[in-house]
Short mmCIF file of C-alpha atoms and ligand atoms in Angstrom, two decimals:
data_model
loop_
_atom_site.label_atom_id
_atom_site.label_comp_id
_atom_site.label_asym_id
_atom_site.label_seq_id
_atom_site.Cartn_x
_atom_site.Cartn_y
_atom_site.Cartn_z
CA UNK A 43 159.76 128.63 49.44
CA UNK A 44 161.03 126.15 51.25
CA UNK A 45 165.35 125.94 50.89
CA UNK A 46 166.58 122.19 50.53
CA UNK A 47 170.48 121.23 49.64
CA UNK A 48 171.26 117.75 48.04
CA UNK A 49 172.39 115.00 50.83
CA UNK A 50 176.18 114.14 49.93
CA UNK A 51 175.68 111.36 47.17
CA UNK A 52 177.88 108.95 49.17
CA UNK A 53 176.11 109.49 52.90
CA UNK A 54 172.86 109.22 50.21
CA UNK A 55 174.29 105.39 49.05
CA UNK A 56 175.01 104.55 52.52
CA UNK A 57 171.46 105.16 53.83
CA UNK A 58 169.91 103.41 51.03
CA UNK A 59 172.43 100.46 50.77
CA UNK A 60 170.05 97.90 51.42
CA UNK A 61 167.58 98.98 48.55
CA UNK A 62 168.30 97.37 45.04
CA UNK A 63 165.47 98.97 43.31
CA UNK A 64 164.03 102.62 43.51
CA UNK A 65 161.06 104.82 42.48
CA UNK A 66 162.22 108.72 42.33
CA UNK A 67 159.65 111.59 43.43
CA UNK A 68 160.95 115.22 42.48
CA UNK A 69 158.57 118.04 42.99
CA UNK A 70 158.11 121.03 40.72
CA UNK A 71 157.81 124.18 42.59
CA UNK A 72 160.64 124.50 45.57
CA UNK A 73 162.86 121.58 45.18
CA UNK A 74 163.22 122.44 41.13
CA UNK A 75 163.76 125.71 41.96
CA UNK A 76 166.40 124.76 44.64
CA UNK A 77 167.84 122.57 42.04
CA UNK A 78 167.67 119.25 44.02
CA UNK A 79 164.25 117.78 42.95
CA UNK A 80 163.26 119.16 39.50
CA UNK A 81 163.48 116.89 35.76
CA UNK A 82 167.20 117.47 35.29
CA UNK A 83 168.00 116.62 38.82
CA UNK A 84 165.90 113.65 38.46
CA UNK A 85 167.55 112.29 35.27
CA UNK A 86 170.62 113.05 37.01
CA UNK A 87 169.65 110.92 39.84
CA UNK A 88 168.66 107.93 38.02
CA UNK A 89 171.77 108.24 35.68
CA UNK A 90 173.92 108.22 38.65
CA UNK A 91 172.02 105.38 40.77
CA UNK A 92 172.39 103.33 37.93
CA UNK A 93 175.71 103.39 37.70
CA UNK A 94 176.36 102.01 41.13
CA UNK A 95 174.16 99.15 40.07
CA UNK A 96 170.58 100.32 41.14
CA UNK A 97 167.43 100.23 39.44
CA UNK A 98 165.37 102.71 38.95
CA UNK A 99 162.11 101.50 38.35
CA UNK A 100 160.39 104.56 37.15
CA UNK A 101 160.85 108.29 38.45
CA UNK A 102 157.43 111.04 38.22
CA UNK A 103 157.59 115.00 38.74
CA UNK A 104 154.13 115.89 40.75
CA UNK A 105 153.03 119.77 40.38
CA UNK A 106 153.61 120.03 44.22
CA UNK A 107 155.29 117.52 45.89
CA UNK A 108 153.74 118.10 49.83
CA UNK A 109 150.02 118.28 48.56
CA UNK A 110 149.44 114.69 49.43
CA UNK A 111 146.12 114.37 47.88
CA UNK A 112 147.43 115.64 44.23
CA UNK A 113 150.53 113.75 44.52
CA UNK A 114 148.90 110.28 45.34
CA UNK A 115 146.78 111.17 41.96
CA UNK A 116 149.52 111.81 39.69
CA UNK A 117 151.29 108.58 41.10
CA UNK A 118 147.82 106.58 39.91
CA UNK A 119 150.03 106.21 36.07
CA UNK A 120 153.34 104.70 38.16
CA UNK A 121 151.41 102.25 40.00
CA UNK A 122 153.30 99.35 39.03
CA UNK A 123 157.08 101.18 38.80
CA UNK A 124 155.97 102.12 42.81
CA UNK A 125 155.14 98.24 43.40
CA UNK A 126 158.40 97.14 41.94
CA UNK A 127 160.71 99.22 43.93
CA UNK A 128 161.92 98.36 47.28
CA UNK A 129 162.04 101.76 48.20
CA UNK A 130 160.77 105.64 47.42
CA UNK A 131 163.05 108.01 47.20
CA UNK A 132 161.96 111.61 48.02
CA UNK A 133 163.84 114.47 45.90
CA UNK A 134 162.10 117.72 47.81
CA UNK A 135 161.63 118.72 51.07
CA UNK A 136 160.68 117.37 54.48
CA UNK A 137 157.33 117.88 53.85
CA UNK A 138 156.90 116.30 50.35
CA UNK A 139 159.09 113.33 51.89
CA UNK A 140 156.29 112.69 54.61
CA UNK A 141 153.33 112.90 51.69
CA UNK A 142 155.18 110.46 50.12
CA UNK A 143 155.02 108.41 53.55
CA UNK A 144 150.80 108.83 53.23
CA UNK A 145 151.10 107.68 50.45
CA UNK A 146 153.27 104.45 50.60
CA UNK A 147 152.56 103.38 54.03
CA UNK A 148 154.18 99.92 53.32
CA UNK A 149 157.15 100.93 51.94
CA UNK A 150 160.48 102.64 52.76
CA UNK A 151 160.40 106.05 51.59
CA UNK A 152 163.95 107.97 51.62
CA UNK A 153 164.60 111.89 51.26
CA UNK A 154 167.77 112.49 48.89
CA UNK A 155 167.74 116.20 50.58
CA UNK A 156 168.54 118.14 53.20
CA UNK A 157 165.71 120.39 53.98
CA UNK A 158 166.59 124.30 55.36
CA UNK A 159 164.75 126.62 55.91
CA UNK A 160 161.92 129.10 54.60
CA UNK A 161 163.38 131.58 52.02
CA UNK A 162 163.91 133.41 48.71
CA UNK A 163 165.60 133.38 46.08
CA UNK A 164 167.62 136.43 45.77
CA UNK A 165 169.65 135.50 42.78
CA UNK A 166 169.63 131.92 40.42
CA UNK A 167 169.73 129.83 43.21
CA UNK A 168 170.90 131.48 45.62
CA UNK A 169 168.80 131.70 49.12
CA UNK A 170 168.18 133.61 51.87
CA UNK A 171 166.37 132.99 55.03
CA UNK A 172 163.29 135.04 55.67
CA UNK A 173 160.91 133.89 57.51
CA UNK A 174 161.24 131.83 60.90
CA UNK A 175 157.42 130.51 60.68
CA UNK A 176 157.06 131.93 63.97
CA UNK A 177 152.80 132.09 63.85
CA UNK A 178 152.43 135.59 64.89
CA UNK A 179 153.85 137.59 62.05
CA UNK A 180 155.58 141.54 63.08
CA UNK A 181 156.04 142.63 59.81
CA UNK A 182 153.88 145.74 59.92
CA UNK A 183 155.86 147.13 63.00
CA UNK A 184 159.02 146.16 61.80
CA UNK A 185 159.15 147.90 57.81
CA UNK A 186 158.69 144.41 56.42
CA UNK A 187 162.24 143.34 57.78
CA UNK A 188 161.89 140.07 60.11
CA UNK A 189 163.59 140.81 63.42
CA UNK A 190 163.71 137.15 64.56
CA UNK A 191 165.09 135.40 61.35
CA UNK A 192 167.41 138.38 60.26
CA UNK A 193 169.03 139.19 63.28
CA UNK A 194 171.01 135.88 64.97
CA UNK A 195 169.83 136.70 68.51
CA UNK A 196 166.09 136.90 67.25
CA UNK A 197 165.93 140.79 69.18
CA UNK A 198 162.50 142.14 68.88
CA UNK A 199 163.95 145.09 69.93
CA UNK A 200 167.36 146.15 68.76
CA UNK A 201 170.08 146.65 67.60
CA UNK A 202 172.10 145.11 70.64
CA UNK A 203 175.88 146.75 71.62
CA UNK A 204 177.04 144.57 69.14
CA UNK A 205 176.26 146.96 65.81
CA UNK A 206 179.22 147.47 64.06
CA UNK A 207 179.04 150.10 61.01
CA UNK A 208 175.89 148.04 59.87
CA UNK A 209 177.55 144.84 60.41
CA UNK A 210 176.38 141.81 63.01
CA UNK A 211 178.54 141.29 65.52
CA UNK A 212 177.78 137.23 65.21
CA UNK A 213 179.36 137.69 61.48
CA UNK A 214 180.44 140.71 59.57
CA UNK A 215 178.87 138.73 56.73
CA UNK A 216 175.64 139.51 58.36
CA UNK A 217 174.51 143.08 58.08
CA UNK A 218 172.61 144.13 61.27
CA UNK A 219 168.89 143.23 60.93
CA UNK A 220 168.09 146.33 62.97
CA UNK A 221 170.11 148.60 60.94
CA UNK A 222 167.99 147.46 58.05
CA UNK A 223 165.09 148.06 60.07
CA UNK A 224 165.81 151.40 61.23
CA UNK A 225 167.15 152.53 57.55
CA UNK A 226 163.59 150.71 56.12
CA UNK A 227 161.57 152.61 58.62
CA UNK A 228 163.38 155.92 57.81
CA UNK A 229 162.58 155.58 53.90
CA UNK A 230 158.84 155.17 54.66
CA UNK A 231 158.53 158.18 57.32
CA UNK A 232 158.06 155.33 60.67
CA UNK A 233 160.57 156.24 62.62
CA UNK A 234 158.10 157.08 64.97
CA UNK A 235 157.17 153.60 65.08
CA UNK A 236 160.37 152.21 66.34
CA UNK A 237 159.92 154.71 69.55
CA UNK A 238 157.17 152.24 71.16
CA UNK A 239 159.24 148.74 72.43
CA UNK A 240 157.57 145.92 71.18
CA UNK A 241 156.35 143.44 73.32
CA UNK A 242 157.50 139.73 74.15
CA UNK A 243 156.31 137.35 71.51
CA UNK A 244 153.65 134.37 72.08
CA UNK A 245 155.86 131.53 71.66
CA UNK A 246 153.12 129.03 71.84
CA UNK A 247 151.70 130.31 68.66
CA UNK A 248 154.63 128.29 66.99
CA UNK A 249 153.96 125.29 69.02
CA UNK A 250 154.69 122.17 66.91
CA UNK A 251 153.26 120.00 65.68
CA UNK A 252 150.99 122.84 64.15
CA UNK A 253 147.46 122.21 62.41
CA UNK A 254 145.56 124.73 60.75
CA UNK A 255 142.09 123.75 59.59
CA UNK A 256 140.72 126.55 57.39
CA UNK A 257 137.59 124.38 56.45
CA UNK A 258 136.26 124.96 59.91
CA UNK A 259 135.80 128.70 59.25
CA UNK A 260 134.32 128.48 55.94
CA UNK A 261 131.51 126.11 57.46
CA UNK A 262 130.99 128.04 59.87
CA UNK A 263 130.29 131.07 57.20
CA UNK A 264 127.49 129.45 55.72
S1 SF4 B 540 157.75 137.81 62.28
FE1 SF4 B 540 157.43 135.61 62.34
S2 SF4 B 540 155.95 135.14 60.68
FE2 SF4 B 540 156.73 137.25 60.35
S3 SF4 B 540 158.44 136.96 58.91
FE3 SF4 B 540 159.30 136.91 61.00
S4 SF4 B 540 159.33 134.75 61.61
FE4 SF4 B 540 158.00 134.94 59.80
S1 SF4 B 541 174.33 143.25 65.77
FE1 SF4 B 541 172.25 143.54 64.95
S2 SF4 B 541 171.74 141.62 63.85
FE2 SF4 B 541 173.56 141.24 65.14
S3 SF4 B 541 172.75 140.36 67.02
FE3 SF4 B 541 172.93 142.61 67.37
S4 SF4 B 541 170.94 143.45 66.76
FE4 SF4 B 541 171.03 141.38 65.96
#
Protein backbone atom coordinates (compact mmCIF):
# COMPACT_ATOMS: atom_id res chain seq x y z
CA UNK A 1 0.00 0.00 0.00
CA UNK A 2 1.02 3.11 -0.62
CA UNK A 3 2.20 5.17 3.01
CA UNK A 4 0.87 8.91 3.04
CA UNK A 5 1.16 11.32 6.36
CA UNK A 6 -1.28 14.35 6.71
CA UNK A 7 0.41 17.83 5.41
CA UNK A 8 0.69 20.11 8.67
CA UNK A 9 -2.92 21.72 8.77
CA UNK A 10 -1.37 25.22 8.83
CA UNK A 11 1.34 24.72 5.72
CA UNK A 12 -2.22 22.93 4.32
CA UNK A 13 -4.18 26.65 4.88
CA UNK A 14 -1.31 28.43 3.49
CA UNK A 15 -1.26 26.56 0.14
CA UNK A 16 -4.88 26.79 -0.27
CA UNK A 17 -5.34 30.44 1.00
CA UNK A 18 -6.66 31.71 -2.05
CA UNK A 19 -9.56 29.06 -2.31
CA UNK A 20 -12.89 30.05 -0.48
CA UNK A 21 -14.76 27.02 -1.44
CA UNK A 22 -13.67 23.25 -1.59
CA UNK A 23 -14.76 19.78 -2.82
CA UNK A 24 -12.94 16.89 -0.60
CA UNK A 25 -11.81 13.46 -2.36
CA UNK A 26 -10.71 10.72 0.28
CA UNK A 27 -10.04 7.30 -1.04
CA UNK A 28 -10.95 4.02 0.62
CA UNK A 29 -8.24 1.55 0.43
CA UNK A 30 -4.57 3.17 1.36
CA UNK A 31 -5.24 6.64 2.46
CA UNK A 32 -8.19 5.21 5.02
CA UNK A 33 -6.01 2.79 6.05
CA UNK A 34 -3.16 5.37 6.58
CA UNK A 35 -5.69 7.38 8.36
CA UNK A 36 -5.39 10.59 6.23
CA UNK A 37 -8.11 10.09 3.53
CA UNK A 38 -10.84 7.73 4.85
CA UNK A 39 -14.81 9.02 6.17
CA UNK A 40 -13.63 10.10 9.61
CA UNK A 41 -10.69 11.94 8.25
CA UNK A 42 -12.92 13.49 5.81
CA UNK A 43 -15.56 14.74 8.31
CA UNK A 44 -12.67 15.84 10.19
CA UNK A 45 -11.47 17.84 7.34
CA UNK A 46 -14.55 19.60 6.51
CA UNK A 47 -15.27 20.26 10.29
CA UNK A 48 -11.99 21.87 10.58
CA UNK A 49 -12.00 23.91 7.11
CA UNK A 50 -15.07 25.25 8.18
CA UNK A 51 -14.03 26.67 11.01
CA UNK A 52 -11.44 28.87 9.43
CA UNK A 53 -14.26 30.14 7.28
CA UNK A 54 -14.20 27.72 4.21
CA UNK A 55 -16.82 26.01 2.45
CA UNK A 56 -17.00 22.83 1.77
CA UNK A 57 -19.17 22.27 -0.95
CA UNK A 58 -19.61 18.59 -0.82
CA UNK A 59 -16.87 15.84 0.06
CA UNK A 60 -17.23 11.86 -1.77
CA UNK A 61 -15.18 8.61 -0.68
CA UNK A 62 -14.39 6.69 -4.21
CA UNK A 63 -13.58 2.74 -3.73
CA UNK A 64 -10.02 3.58 -5.07
CA UNK A 65 -8.98 6.87 -5.30
CA UNK A 66 -5.99 6.48 -8.33
CA UNK A 67 -8.35 4.38 -10.67
CA UNK A 68 -9.23 7.40 -12.67
CA UNK A 69 -11.87 5.85 -14.71
CA UNK A 70 -13.98 4.59 -11.46
CA UNK A 71 -13.36 7.69 -9.66
CA UNK A 72 -14.62 10.13 -12.45
CA UNK A 73 -17.90 7.69 -12.24
CA UNK A 74 -18.56 7.90 -8.69
CA UNK A 75 -18.00 11.81 -8.94
CA UNK A 76 -21.05 11.72 -11.79
CA UNK A 77 -23.64 12.24 -8.21
CA UNK A 78 -21.26 15.49 -7.01
CA UNK A 79 -21.37 17.12 -10.24
CA UNK A 80 -22.65 20.29 -9.12
CA UNK A 81 -20.75 20.37 -5.37
CA UNK A 82 -17.39 19.88 -7.96
CA UNK A 83 -18.72 22.99 -10.12
CA UNK A 84 -19.20 25.12 -7.08
CA UNK A 85 -15.87 24.78 -5.55
CA UNK A 86 -12.93 26.76 -6.48
CA UNK A 87 -10.78 24.07 -5.79
CA UNK A 88 -10.37 19.97 -5.24
CA UNK A 89 -8.80 18.89 -2.55
CA UNK A 90 -7.08 15.45 -2.74
CA UNK A 91 -7.07 13.39 0.71
CA UNK A 92 -4.81 10.18 -0.65
CA UNK A 93 -1.84 9.78 -2.33
CA UNK A 94 0.17 11.23 -5.19
CA UNK A 95 -1.38 9.14 -7.45
CA UNK A 96 -5.11 9.58 -6.57
CA UNK A 97 -4.18 13.47 -6.45
CA UNK A 98 -3.16 13.32 -10.27
CA UNK A 99 -6.61 11.19 -11.18
CA UNK A 100 -8.23 13.81 -9.65
CA UNK A 101 -6.19 16.24 -12.10
CA UNK A 102 -7.84 13.89 -15.25
CA UNK A 103 -10.53 14.44 -13.98
CA UNK A 104 -10.88 18.26 -13.28
CA UNK A 105 -8.66 19.57 -15.88
CA UNK A 106 -10.03 23.16 -15.27
CA UNK A 107 -9.72 23.34 -11.87
CA UNK A 108 -7.15 23.54 -9.04
CA UNK A 109 -6.82 20.31 -7.48
CA UNK A 110 -4.75 20.26 -4.01
CA UNK A 111 -3.27 17.08 -2.10
CA UNK A 112 -3.90 17.50 1.83
CA UNK A 113 -1.02 14.63 2.12
CA UNK A 114 2.24 13.86 2.07
CA UNK A 115 2.76 10.79 0.08
CA UNK A 116 5.79 8.08 1.31
CA UNK A 117 6.49 5.35 0.26
CA UNK A 118 5.33 1.65 -0.64
CA UNK A 119 4.66 -0.38 2.58
CA UNK A 120 2.77 -2.41 5.21
CA UNK A 121 1.16 -2.16 7.87
CA UNK A 122 2.82 -3.95 10.60
CA UNK A 123 0.67 -2.85 13.44
CA UNK A 124 -2.73 -0.25 13.49
CA UNK A 125 -1.16 2.19 11.56
CA UNK A 126 1.95 1.79 11.83
CA UNK A 127 4.22 1.38 8.46
CA UNK A 128 7.07 0.01 7.19
CA UNK A 129 8.84 0.39 3.97
CA UNK A 130 9.06 -2.66 1.77
CA UNK A 131 9.30 -2.35 -1.43
CA UNK A 132 11.48 0.29 -3.46
CA UNK A 133 9.39 -0.35 -6.87
CA UNK A 134 12.59 -1.06 -8.35
CA UNK A 135 11.00 -3.15 -11.71
CA UNK A 136 13.13 -6.14 -11.45
CA UNK A 137 12.02 -7.81 -8.27
CA UNK A 138 15.08 -10.25 -6.16
CA UNK A 139 12.91 -11.65 -3.83
CA UNK A 140 13.44 -15.31 -4.69
CA UNK A 141 17.31 -14.97 -4.17
CA UNK A 142 17.06 -12.95 -1.30
CA UNK A 143 14.43 -15.23 1.30
CA UNK A 144 11.71 -12.70 0.54
CA UNK A 145 13.73 -9.88 2.43
CA UNK A 146 14.28 -6.73 -0.01
CA UNK A 147 17.99 -5.91 -0.03
CA UNK A 148 17.55 -2.44 -1.62
CA UNK A 149 14.66 -0.96 0.54
CA UNK A 150 15.75 -2.72 3.89
CA UNK A 151 19.21 -2.07 3.97
CA UNK A 152 20.06 2.05 3.73
CA UNK A 153 22.94 1.54 1.27
CA UNK A 154 20.60 -0.58 -1.09
CA UNK A 155 23.69 -3.63 -0.97
CA UNK A 156 22.73 -6.42 -3.20
CA UNK A 157 25.30 -8.10 -1.63
CA UNK A 158 25.97 -7.71 2.04
CA UNK A 159 26.18 -7.16 4.98
CA UNK A 160 28.87 -4.27 4.66
CA UNK A 161 31.72 -3.78 7.75
CA UNK A 162 29.19 -1.87 9.25
CA UNK A 163 27.03 -4.99 10.99
CA UNK A 164 26.83 -4.46 14.42
CA UNK A 165 25.22 -7.45 16.59
CA UNK A 166 22.30 -7.34 13.95
CA UNK A 167 22.10 -3.70 14.05
CA UNK A 168 22.69 -1.06 10.89
CA UNK A 169 25.39 0.89 11.25
CA UNK A 170 23.25 4.00 9.53
CA UNK A 171 20.85 3.55 12.80
CA UNK A 172 20.82 1.02 15.55
CA UNK A 173 17.07 1.43 15.07
CA UNK A 174 17.58 -0.37 11.87
CA UNK A 175 18.33 -4.03 12.19
CA UNK A 176 20.76 -5.14 9.39
CA UNK A 177 18.76 -6.12 6.25
CA UNK A 178 21.42 -8.74 5.55
CA UNK A 179 21.32 -10.22 8.89
CA UNK A 180 17.67 -10.79 8.25
CA UNK A 181 18.55 -12.21 5.07
CA UNK A 182 21.11 -14.54 6.11
CA UNK A 183 18.93 -15.67 9.36
CA UNK A 184 15.71 -16.01 6.61
CA UNK A 185 17.84 -18.05 4.32
CA UNK A 186 19.11 -20.27 7.20
CA UNK A 187 15.39 -21.15 8.38
CA UNK A 188 14.50 -22.33 4.84
CA UNK A 189 17.83 -24.53 4.19
CA UNK A 190 19.36 -21.57 1.29
CA UNK A 191 22.27 -20.82 2.65
CA UNK A 192 23.70 -22.17 -0.26
CA UNK A 193 22.08 -19.56 -2.14
CA UNK A 194 23.76 -16.64 -0.59
CA UNK A 195 27.30 -18.34 -1.77
CA UNK A 196 26.69 -17.12 -5.56
CA UNK A 197 27.14 -12.88 -5.58
CA UNK A 198 24.36 -11.45 -7.19
CA UNK A 199 24.75 -9.41 -10.00
CA UNK A 200 24.41 -5.50 -10.61
CA UNK A 201 20.81 -4.53 -11.01
CA UNK A 202 19.16 -3.03 -14.37
CA UNK A 203 18.50 0.34 -13.24
CA UNK A 204 16.66 1.31 -16.32
CA UNK A 205 13.97 -1.11 -15.52
CA UNK A 206 12.83 1.62 -12.93
CA UNK A 207 13.12 4.34 -15.40
CA UNK A 208 10.38 6.94 -14.72
CA UNK A 209 7.97 7.92 -15.95
CA UNK A 210 6.96 4.11 -16.17
CA UNK A 211 3.96 2.69 -18.37
CA UNK A 212 2.86 -0.70 -18.34
CA UNK A 213 0.24 -1.67 -20.88
CA UNK A 214 -1.02 -5.17 -20.05
CA UNK A 215 -3.80 -4.90 -22.80
CA UNK A 216 -1.14 -5.29 -25.41
CA UNK A 217 -0.39 -8.88 -24.31
CA UNK A 218 -3.81 -10.05 -23.95
CA UNK A 219 -4.48 -8.95 -27.71
CA UNK A 220 -1.88 -10.36 -28.73
CA UNK A 221 -3.20 -13.86 -27.06
CA UNK A 222 -6.10 -14.03 -29.10
S1 LIG B 1 13.73 -6.19 -5.15
FE1 LIG B 1 12.79 -4.42 -6.11
S2 LIG B 1 10.67 -5.02 -6.64
FE2 LIG B 1 11.50 -6.57 -5.20
S3 LIG B 1 10.79 -5.84 -3.18
FE3 LIG B 1 12.86 -4.98 -3.53
S4 LIG B 1 12.53 -2.96 -4.46
FE4 LIG B 1 10.60 -4.11 -4.60
S1 LIG C 1 24.83 -2.67 8.30
FE1 LIG C 1 23.50 -4.03 7.10
S2 LIG C 1 21.64 -2.83 6.64
FE2 LIG C 1 23.24 -1.40 7.37
S3 LIG C 1 24.18 -0.62 5.51
FE3 LIG C 1 25.43 -2.41 6.17
S4 LIG C 1 24.52 -4.17 5.12
FE4 LIG C 1 23.06 -2.50 4.95
Amino acid sequence: MIITKKKDFTEFLNIIQNYKSLFLIGCSECAALCGTGGDPELATMKEALEKEGKTVTGTMLPKTGCQTLGTKIELKKDKEACEEAEAIIVMSCGAGTQSAVEIFPNKPVVPSNDSLFLGNMTRFQMFDERCSLCGECILDKTGGICPVTSCPKGLLNGPCGGTDNGKCEVSPDIECAWVRIYERMKKINQLDELKKPLSPKNWSANRKPATLNTREKKEEKK
